[in-house]
């Protein structure tokens, strides 16, 4: 099973051009089963008023669940989970934020006759805010919820956190980091043209095994957004 996390920057690339087709091209080339997207516009004037989550999902022949972290009048901005597999929304809502509102989505996806709990989020810019948000996500309202215990779970997103950060550590104490091999990490994801920082991560519950994980660095992905997508290949125990 392939899962992909991608901050699409409102489909505005490093060249300043709004181009949803480039984002679709990058995702389609990876052939993921489940996609977690951050920084999507829905009904926003700056992106032509379209529903980016729905447009990307339709182009990939998937369905989407969108949660607006920010909602002003008819304009929405937030995150989405996409898949062609059977999907049920468990929860979508805010997480504690300071400044720009942040949120998370929890969906239960049916894969090979078994449920997979998929979480998508985008943490804040201030370290204290991220620490609180990380603790919230692994707490009883989200990953620690009784409905999730004992089932496979994947947490993906733009955590704005390097592996040495406290927010990263809070999550890594509960979940395993998807990595290409023991004692290694996938490459940096930001900024896309010349990536230096690993801000995007995929975390797994104990019942899942990572066969491979990498930041997808191609000519198109390096220009389509300000982040590179992160792809993990998983195996269920």
C-alpha atoms as a PDB file:
ATOM      1  CA  UNK A   1       0.000   0.000   0.000  1.00  0.00           C
ATOM      2  CA  UNK A   2       1.276   3.464  -0.906  1.00  0.00           C
ATOM      3  CA  UNK A   3       0.449   6.602   1.101  1.00  0.00           C
ATOM      4  CA  UNK A   4       1.503  10.098   0.114  1.00  0.00           C
ATOM      5  CA  UNK A   5       1.626  13.386   2.040  1.00  0.00           C
ATOM      6  CA  UNK A   6       1.887  16.637   0.080  1.00  0.00           C
ATOM      7  CA  UNK A   7       1.677  20.328   0.990  1.00  0.00           C
ATOM      8  CA  UNK A   8       0.474  21.709  -2.345  1.00  0.00           C
ATOM      9  CA  UNK A   9       0.752  25.439  -1.463  1.00  0.00           C
ATOM     10  CA  UNK A  10      -2.642  26.238  -2.981  1.00  0.00           C
ATOM     11  CA  UNK A  11      -1.359  24.688  -6.240  1.00  0.00           C
ATOM     12  CA  UNK A  12       0.963  27.685  -6.692  1.00  0.00           C
ATOM     13  CA  UNK A  13       4.416  26.586  -7.738  1.00  0.00           C
ATOM     14  CA  UNK A  14       7.879  27.922  -7.096  1.00  0.00           C
ATOM     15  CA  UNK A  15       7.545  29.981 -10.266  1.00  0.00           C
ATOM     16  CA  UNK A  16       4.508  31.788  -8.807  1.00  0.00           C
ATOM     17  CA  UNK A  17       2.142  30.103 -11.279  1.00  0.00           C
ATOM     18  CA  UNK A  18      -1.188  28.602 -10.233  1.00  0.00           C
ATOM     19  CA  UNK A  19      -1.290  25.188 -11.915  1.00  0.00           C
ATOM     20  CA  UNK A  20      -3.426  22.403 -10.471  1.00  0.00           C
ATOM     21  CA  UNK A  21      -2.503  20.079 -13.352  1.00  0.00           C
ATOM     22  CA  UNK A  22       1.124  19.959 -12.193  1.00  0.00           C
ATOM     23  CA  UNK A  23       0.030  18.819  -8.735  1.00  0.00           C
ATOM     24  CA  UNK A  24      -2.123  16.089 -10.300  1.00  0.00           C
ATOM     25  CA  UNK A  25       0.802  15.009 -12.479  1.00  0.00           C
ATOM     26  CA  UNK A  26       3.118  14.675  -9.484  1.00  0.00           C
ATOM     27  CA  UNK A  27       0.596  12.645  -7.468  1.00  0.00           C
ATOM     28  CA  UNK A  28      -0.475  10.439 -10.385  1.00  0.00           C
ATOM     29  CA  UNK A  29       3.128   9.492 -11.145  1.00  0.00           C
ATOM     30  CA  UNK A  30       3.514   8.096  -7.602  1.00  0.00           C
ATOM     31  CA  UNK A  31       0.342   5.949  -7.894  1.00  0.00           C
ATOM     32  CA  UNK A  32      -0.639   6.265  -4.206  1.00  0.00           C
ATOM     33  CA  UNK A  33      -3.595   4.488  -2.629  1.00  0.00           C
ATOM     34  CA  UNK A  34      -4.178   7.242  -0.051  1.00  0.00           C
ATOM     35  CA  UNK A  35      -3.229  10.923  -0.319  1.00  0.00           C
ATOM     36  CA  UNK A  36      -3.038  13.547   2.437  1.00  0.00           C
ATOM     37  CA  UNK A  37      -2.965  17.111   1.095  1.00  0.00           C
ATOM     38  CA  UNK A  38      -2.339  20.367   2.950  1.00  0.00           C
ATOM     39  CA  UNK A  39      -2.892  24.039   1.958  1.00  0.00           C
ATOM     40  CA  UNK A  40      -5.828  23.588  -0.386  1.00  0.00           C
ATOM     41  CA  UNK A  41      -8.103  26.406  -1.566  1.00  0.00           C
ATOM     42  CA  UNK A  42     -11.850  25.885  -1.866  1.00  0.00           C
ATOM     43  CA  UNK A  43     -13.986  28.708  -3.248  1.00  0.00           C
ATOM     44  CA  UNK A  44     -11.189  31.260  -2.927  1.00  0.00           C
ATOM     45  CA  UNK A  45     -10.962  34.217  -5.307  1.00  0.00           C
ATOM     46  CA  UNK A  46      -7.182  33.922  -5.617  1.00  0.00           C
ATOM     47  CA  UNK A  47      -7.484  30.429  -7.124  1.00  0.00           C
ATOM     48  CA  UNK A  48     -10.485  31.055  -9.369  1.00  0.00           C
ATOM     49  CA  UNK A  49     -13.145  29.943  -6.896  1.00  0.00           C
ATOM     50  CA  UNK A  50     -12.698  26.228  -7.601  1.00  0.00           C
ATOM     51  CA  UNK A  51     -12.720  23.346  -5.122  1.00  0.00           C
ATOM     52  CA  UNK A  52      -9.100  22.227  -5.368  1.00  0.00           C
ATOM     53  CA  UNK A  53      -9.666  19.115  -3.252  1.00  0.00           C
ATOM     54  CA  UNK A  54     -12.521  17.957  -5.454  1.00  0.00           C
ATOM     55  CA  UNK A  55     -10.747  18.863  -8.714  1.00  0.00           C
ATOM     56  CA  UNK A  56      -7.588  16.953  -7.774  1.00  0.00           C
ATOM     57  CA  UNK A  57      -9.603  13.962  -6.557  1.00  0.00           C
ATOM     58  CA  UNK A  58     -11.658  13.853  -9.752  1.00  0.00           C
ATOM     59  CA  UNK A  59      -8.536  13.971 -11.925  1.00  0.00           C
ATOM     60  CA  UNK A  60      -7.092  11.048  -9.939  1.00  0.00           C
ATOM     61  CA  UNK A  61     -10.402   9.138  -9.979  1.00  0.00           C
ATOM     62  CA  UNK A  62     -10.603   9.353  -6.194  1.00  0.00           C
ATOM     63  CA  UNK A  63     -13.004  10.777  -3.639  1.00  0.00           C
ATOM     64  CA  UNK A  64     -12.009  13.497  -1.191  1.00  0.00           C
ATOM     65  CA  UNK A  65     -12.767  14.627   2.350  1.00  0.00           C
ATOM     66  CA  UNK A  66     -11.886  18.279   2.963  1.00  0.00           C
ATOM     67  CA  UNK A  67     -11.652  20.156   6.246  1.00  0.00           C
ATOM     68  CA  UNK A  68     -11.380  23.968   6.217  1.00  0.00           C
ATOM     69  CA  UNK A  69      -8.938  25.048   8.898  1.00  0.00           C
ATOM     70  CA  UNK A  70      -9.803  28.612   7.860  1.00  0.00           C
ATOM     71  CA  UNK A  71     -13.288  29.631   6.702  1.00  0.00           C
ATOM     72  CA  UNK A  72     -14.105  33.266   5.866  1.00  0.00           C
ATOM     73  CA  UNK A  73     -17.441  33.849   4.118  1.00  0.00           C
ATOM     74  CA  UNK A  74     -17.406  31.457   1.141  1.00  0.00           C
ATOM     75  CA  UNK A  75     -13.614  31.123   1.052  1.00  0.00           C
ATOM     76  CA  UNK A  76     -12.061  28.032   2.641  1.00  0.00           C
ATOM     77  CA  UNK A  77      -8.476  26.911   3.172  1.00  0.00           C
ATOM     78  CA  UNK A  78      -7.396  23.619   4.644  1.00  0.00           C
ATOM     79  CA  UNK A  79      -6.518  19.962   4.235  1.00  0.00           C
ATOM     80  CA  UNK A  80      -7.932  16.846   2.593  1.00  0.00           C
ATOM     81  CA  UNK A  81      -7.677  13.061   2.414  1.00  0.00           C
ATOM     82  CA  UNK A  82      -8.123  11.425  -1.001  1.00  0.00           C
ATOM     83  CA  UNK A  83      -8.517   7.763  -1.949  1.00  0.00           C
ATOM     84  CA  UNK A  84     -10.303   5.434  -4.359  1.00  0.00           C
ATOM     85  CA  UNK A  85     -10.850   2.962  -1.503  1.00  0.00           C
ATOM     86  CA  UNK A  86     -14.022   2.919   0.643  1.00  0.00           C
ATOM     87  CA  UNK A  87     -13.696   5.819   3.090  1.00  0.00           C
ATOM     88  CA  UNK A  88     -15.684   6.990   6.116  1.00  0.00           C
ATOM     89  CA  UNK A  89     -15.125  10.288   7.934  1.00  0.00           C
ATOM     90  CA  UNK A  90     -14.621   9.740  11.653  1.00  0.00           C
ATOM     91  CA  UNK A  91     -13.716  13.262  12.686  1.00  0.00           C
ATOM     92  CA  UNK A  92     -12.650  16.592  11.192  1.00  0.00           C
ATOM     93  CA  UNK A  93     -12.060  19.634  13.336  1.00  0.00           C
ATOM     94  CA  UNK A  94      -9.737  22.239  14.804  1.00  0.00           C
ATOM     95  CA  UNK A  95      -6.689  21.646  16.964  1.00  0.00           C
ATOM     96  CA  UNK A  96      -5.399  24.235  19.473  1.00  0.00           C
ATOM     97  CA  UNK A  97      -3.876  27.108  17.511  1.00  0.00           C
ATOM     98  CA  UNK A  98      -2.130  30.389  18.093  1.00  0.00           C
ATOM     99  CA  UNK A  99      -2.496  32.697  15.113  1.00  0.00           C
ATOM    100  CA  UNK A 100      -3.565  30.923  11.932  1.00  0.00           C
ATOM    101  CA  UNK A 101      -6.186  28.242  12.719  1.00  0.00           C
ATOM    102  CA  UNK A 102      -5.081  24.648  12.220  1.00  0.00           C
ATOM    103  CA  UNK A 103      -7.044  21.420  11.977  1.00  0.00           C
ATOM    104  CA  UNK A 104      -6.963  17.672  11.439  1.00  0.00           C
ATOM    105  CA  UNK A 105      -8.947  15.001   9.609  1.00  0.00           C
ATOM    106  CA  UNK A 106      -9.485  11.390  10.665  1.00  0.00           C
ATOM    107  CA  UNK A 107     -10.900   8.916   8.162  1.00  0.00           C
ATOM    108  CA  UNK A 108     -11.334   5.165   8.348  1.00  0.00           C
ATOM    109  CA  UNK A 109     -10.388   3.540   5.043  1.00  0.00           C
ATOM    110  CA  UNK A 110     -11.151  -0.042   4.116  1.00  0.00           C
ATOM    111  CA  UNK A 111      -8.093  -1.840   2.748  1.00  0.00           C
ATOM    112  CA  UNK A 112      -8.006  -5.578   2.057  1.00  0.00           C
ATOM    113  CA  UNK A 113     -11.022  -6.098   4.290  1.00  0.00           C
ATOM    114  CA  UNK A 114      -9.455  -4.321   7.282  1.00  0.00           C
ATOM    115  CA  UNK A 115      -9.827  -0.757   8.595  1.00  0.00           C
ATOM    116  CA  UNK A 116      -6.964   1.713   8.334  1.00  0.00           C
ATOM    117  CA  UNK A 117      -7.248   4.928  10.350  1.00  0.00           C
ATOM    118  CA  UNK A 118      -5.729   7.804   8.380  1.00  0.00           C
ATOM    119  CA  UNK A 119      -5.007  11.173   9.989  1.00  0.00           C
ATOM    120  CA  UNK A 120      -3.931  14.331   8.146  1.00  0.00           C
ATOM    121  CA  UNK A 121      -2.808  17.589   9.729  1.00  0.00           C
ATOM    122  CA  UNK A 122      -0.808  20.791   9.275  1.00  0.00           C
ATOM    123  CA  UNK A 123       0.840  22.144  12.406  1.00  0.00           C
ATOM    124  CA  UNK A 124       1.550  25.780  13.245  1.00  0.00           C
ATOM    125  CA  UNK A 125       4.632  27.963  12.938  1.00  0.00           C
ATOM    126  CA  UNK A 126       5.404  28.612  16.628  1.00  0.00           C
ATOM    127  CA  UNK A 127       7.232  25.803  18.500  1.00  0.00           C
ATOM    128  CA  UNK A 128       5.005  25.992  21.588  1.00  0.00           C
ATOM    129  CA  UNK A 129       1.898  25.830  19.427  1.00  0.00           C
ATOM    130  CA  UNK A 130       3.240  22.778  17.598  1.00  0.00           C
ATOM    131  CA  UNK A 131       4.033  21.038  20.869  1.00  0.00           C
ATOM    132  CA  UNK A 132       0.452  21.522  22.099  1.00  0.00           C
ATOM    133  CA  UNK A 133      -0.915  20.386  18.748  1.00  0.00           C
ATOM    134  CA  UNK A 134       1.259  17.259  18.738  1.00  0.00           C
ATOM    135  CA  UNK A 135       0.104  16.349  22.244  1.00  0.00           C
ATOM    136  CA  UNK A 136      -3.504  16.883  21.175  1.00  0.00           C
ATOM    137  CA  UNK A 137      -3.141  14.593  18.148  1.00  0.00           C
ATOM    138  CA  UNK A 138      -1.718  11.675  20.128  1.00  0.00           C
ATOM    139  CA  UNK A 139      -4.221  12.304  22.939  1.00  0.00           C
ATOM    140  CA  UNK A 140      -7.662  10.805  23.625  1.00  0.00           C
ATOM    141  CA  UNK A 141      -9.548  12.924  21.092  1.00  0.00           C
ATOM    142  CA  UNK A 142      -7.568  11.681  18.097  1.00  0.00           C
ATOM    143  CA  UNK A 143      -5.021   8.842  17.903  1.00  0.00           C
ATOM    144  CA  UNK A 144      -5.616   7.850  21.515  1.00  0.00           C
ATOM    145  CA  UNK A 145      -9.374   7.602  21.037  1.00  0.00           C
ATOM    146  CA  UNK A 146     -10.930   4.220  21.939  1.00  0.00           C
ATOM    147  CA  UNK A 147     -12.226   3.858  18.359  1.00  0.00           C
ATOM    148  CA  UNK A 148      -8.640   3.877  17.095  1.00  0.00           C
ATOM    149  CA  UNK A 149      -6.957   1.671  19.672  1.00  0.00           C
ATOM    150  CA  UNK A 150      -5.949  -1.736  18.412  1.00  0.00           C
ATOM    151  CA  UNK A 151      -6.379  -0.732  14.766  1.00  0.00           C
ATOM    152  CA  UNK A 152      -3.745   0.263  12.216  1.00  0.00           C
ATOM    153  CA  UNK A 153      -3.181   4.020  11.953  1.00  0.00           C
ATOM    154  CA  UNK A 154      -1.208   6.433   9.769  1.00  0.00           C
ATOM    155  CA  UNK A 155      -0.585  10.078  10.691  1.00  0.00           C
ATOM    156  CA  UNK A 156       0.594  12.286   7.809  1.00  0.00           C
ATOM    157  CA  UNK A 157       1.091  15.964   7.207  1.00  0.00           C
ATOM    158  CA  UNK A 158       3.207  19.068   7.212  1.00  0.00           C
ATOM    159  CA  UNK A 159       4.361  19.225  10.827  1.00  0.00           C
ATOM    160  CA  UNK A 160       6.611  22.281  10.385  1.00  0.00           C
ATOM    161  CA  UNK A 161       8.909  20.283  12.666  1.00  0.00           C
ATOM    162  CA  UNK A 162      12.365  18.822  12.105  1.00  0.00           C
ATOM    163  CA  UNK A 163      13.140  15.423  13.690  1.00  0.00           C
ATOM    164  CA  UNK A 164      15.091  17.039  16.541  1.00  0.00           C
ATOM    165  CA  UNK A 165      12.095  19.142  17.644  1.00  0.00           C
ATOM    166  CA  UNK A 166       9.967  18.535  20.744  1.00  0.00           C
ATOM    167  CA  UNK A 167       6.745  18.303  18.723  1.00  0.00           C
ATOM    168  CA  UNK A 168       8.269  15.580  16.563  1.00  0.00           C
ATOM    169  CA  UNK A 169       9.441  13.771  19.692  1.00  0.00           C
ATOM    170  CA  UNK A 170       5.954  13.776  21.215  1.00  0.00           C
ATOM    171  CA  UNK A 171       4.577  11.938  18.194  1.00  0.00           C
ATOM    172  CA  UNK A 172       7.591   9.654  17.717  1.00  0.00           C
ATOM    173  CA  UNK A 173       7.153   8.449  21.309  1.00  0.00           C
ATOM    174  CA  UNK A 174       3.785   6.981  20.315  1.00  0.00           C
ATOM    175  CA  UNK A 175       4.143   6.136  16.617  1.00  0.00           C
ATOM    176  CA  UNK A 176       6.963   4.863  14.406  1.00  0.00           C
ATOM    177  CA  UNK A 177       8.418   7.148  11.759  1.00  0.00           C
ATOM    178  CA  UNK A 178       8.136   5.816   8.219  1.00  0.00           C
ATOM    179  CA  UNK A 179      11.728   5.530   7.034  1.00  0.00           C
ATOM    180  CA  UNK A 180      13.489   3.865   4.097  1.00  0.00           C
ATOM    181  CA  UNK A 181      15.718   1.663   6.283  1.00  0.00           C
ATOM    182  CA  UNK A 182      16.620   1.258   9.966  1.00  0.00           C
ATOM    183  CA  UNK A 183      18.460   4.248  11.439  1.00  0.00           C
ATOM    184  CA  UNK A 184      17.908   6.301   8.282  1.00  0.00           C
ATOM    185  CA  UNK A 185      15.394   8.969   7.255  1.00  0.00           C
ATOM    186  CA  UNK A 186      13.829  10.009   3.972  1.00  0.00           C
ATOM    187  CA  UNK A 187      15.299  13.121   2.401  1.00  0.00           C
ATOM    188  CA  UNK A 188      14.356  16.749   3.095  1.00  0.00           C
ATOM    189  CA  UNK A 189      11.072  18.096   1.748  1.00  0.00           C
ATOM    190  CA  UNK A 190      11.415  21.889   1.995  1.00  0.00           C
ATOM    191  CA  UNK A 191      12.001  24.117   0.086  1.00  0.00           C
ATOM    192  CA  UNK A 192      11.158  22.078  -3.004  1.00  0.00           C
ATOM    193  CA  UNK A 193      13.748  23.521  -5.381  1.00  0.00           C
ATOM    194  CA  UNK A 194      16.690  23.036  -3.034  1.00  0.00           C
ATOM    195  CA  UNK A 195      15.348  20.996  -0.098  1.00  0.00           C
ATOM    196  CA  UNK A 196      17.179  21.405   3.201  1.00  0.00           C
ATOM    197  CA  UNK A 197      14.573  20.638   5.900  1.00  0.00           C
ATOM    198  CA  UNK A 198      12.425  17.595   6.594  1.00  0.00           C
ATOM    199  CA  UNK A 199       9.138  19.196   7.708  1.00  0.00           C
ATOM    200  CA  UNK A 200       6.729  16.617   6.272  1.00  0.00           C
ATOM    201  CA  UNK A 201       6.412  13.232   7.963  1.00  0.00           C
ATOM    202  CA  UNK A 202       4.502   9.964   7.898  1.00  0.00           C
ATOM    203  CA  UNK A 203       4.038   8.139  11.218  1.00  0.00           C
ATOM    204  CA  UNK A 204       2.786   4.573  11.630  1.00  0.00           C
ATOM    205  CA  UNK A 205       1.201   2.449  14.337  1.00  0.00           C
ATOM    206  CA  UNK A 206       3.014  -0.710  15.439  1.00  0.00           C
ATOM    207  CA  UNK A 207       1.012  -3.007  13.145  1.00  0.00           C
ATOM    208  CA  UNK A 208       2.372  -1.370   9.997  1.00  0.00           C
ATOM    209  CA  UNK A 209       5.797  -1.849   8.436  1.00  0.00           C
ATOM    210  CA  UNK A 210       7.481   0.641   6.125  1.00  0.00           C
ATOM    211  CA  UNK A 211       9.126  -0.930   3.086  1.00  0.00           C
ATOM    212  CA  UNK A 212      10.313   2.390   1.664  1.00  0.00           C
ATOM    213  CA  UNK A 213       9.857   6.121   2.228  1.00  0.00           C
ATOM    214  CA  UNK A 214      11.206   8.977   0.124  1.00  0.00           C
ATOM    215  CA  UNK A 215      10.723  12.604  -0.818  1.00  0.00           C
ATOM    216  CA  UNK A 216       9.816  12.629  -4.508  1.00  0.00           C
ATOM    217  CA  UNK A 217      12.339  14.857  -6.222  1.00  0.00           C
ATOM    218  CA  UNK A 218      11.529  15.213  -9.916  1.00  0.00           C
ATOM    219  CA  UNK A 219      11.668  18.170 -12.315  1.00  0.00           C
ATOM    220  CA  UNK A 220       7.902  18.686 -11.940  1.00  0.00           C
ATOM    221  CA  UNK A 221       7.728  18.189  -8.154  1.00  0.00           C
ATOM    222  CA  UNK A 222      10.547  20.681  -7.621  1.00  0.00           C
ATOM    223  CA  UNK A 223       8.452  23.454  -9.219  1.00  0.00           C
ATOM    224  CA  UNK A 224       4.786  22.435  -8.609  1.00  0.00           C
ATOM    225  CA  UNK A 225       4.741  23.481  -4.907  1.00  0.00           C
ATOM    226  CA  UNK A 226       7.096  24.815  -2.243  1.00  0.00           C
ATOM    227  CA  UNK A 227       7.202  21.350  -0.618  1.00  0.00           C
ATOM    228  CA  UNK A 228       8.168  17.993  -2.082  1.00  0.00           C
ATOM    229  CA  UNK A 229       5.662  15.144  -1.659  1.00  0.00           C
ATOM    230  CA  UNK A 230       6.577  12.328   0.720  1.00  0.00           C
ATOM    231  CA  UNK A 231       5.696   8.781  -0.344  1.00  0.00           C
ATOM    232  CA  UNK A 232       5.743   5.681   1.876  1.00  0.00           C
ATOM    233  CA  UNK A 233       5.230   2.057   0.844  1.00  0.00           C
ATOM    234  CA  UNK A 234       3.615   0.108   3.686  1.00  0.00           C
ATOM    235  CA  UNK A 235       2.957  -3.491   4.570  1.00  0.00           C
ATOM    236  CA  UNK A 236       0.390  -4.688   7.078  1.00  0.00           C
ATOM    237  CA  UNK A 237       1.306  -7.295   9.661  1.00  0.00           C
END
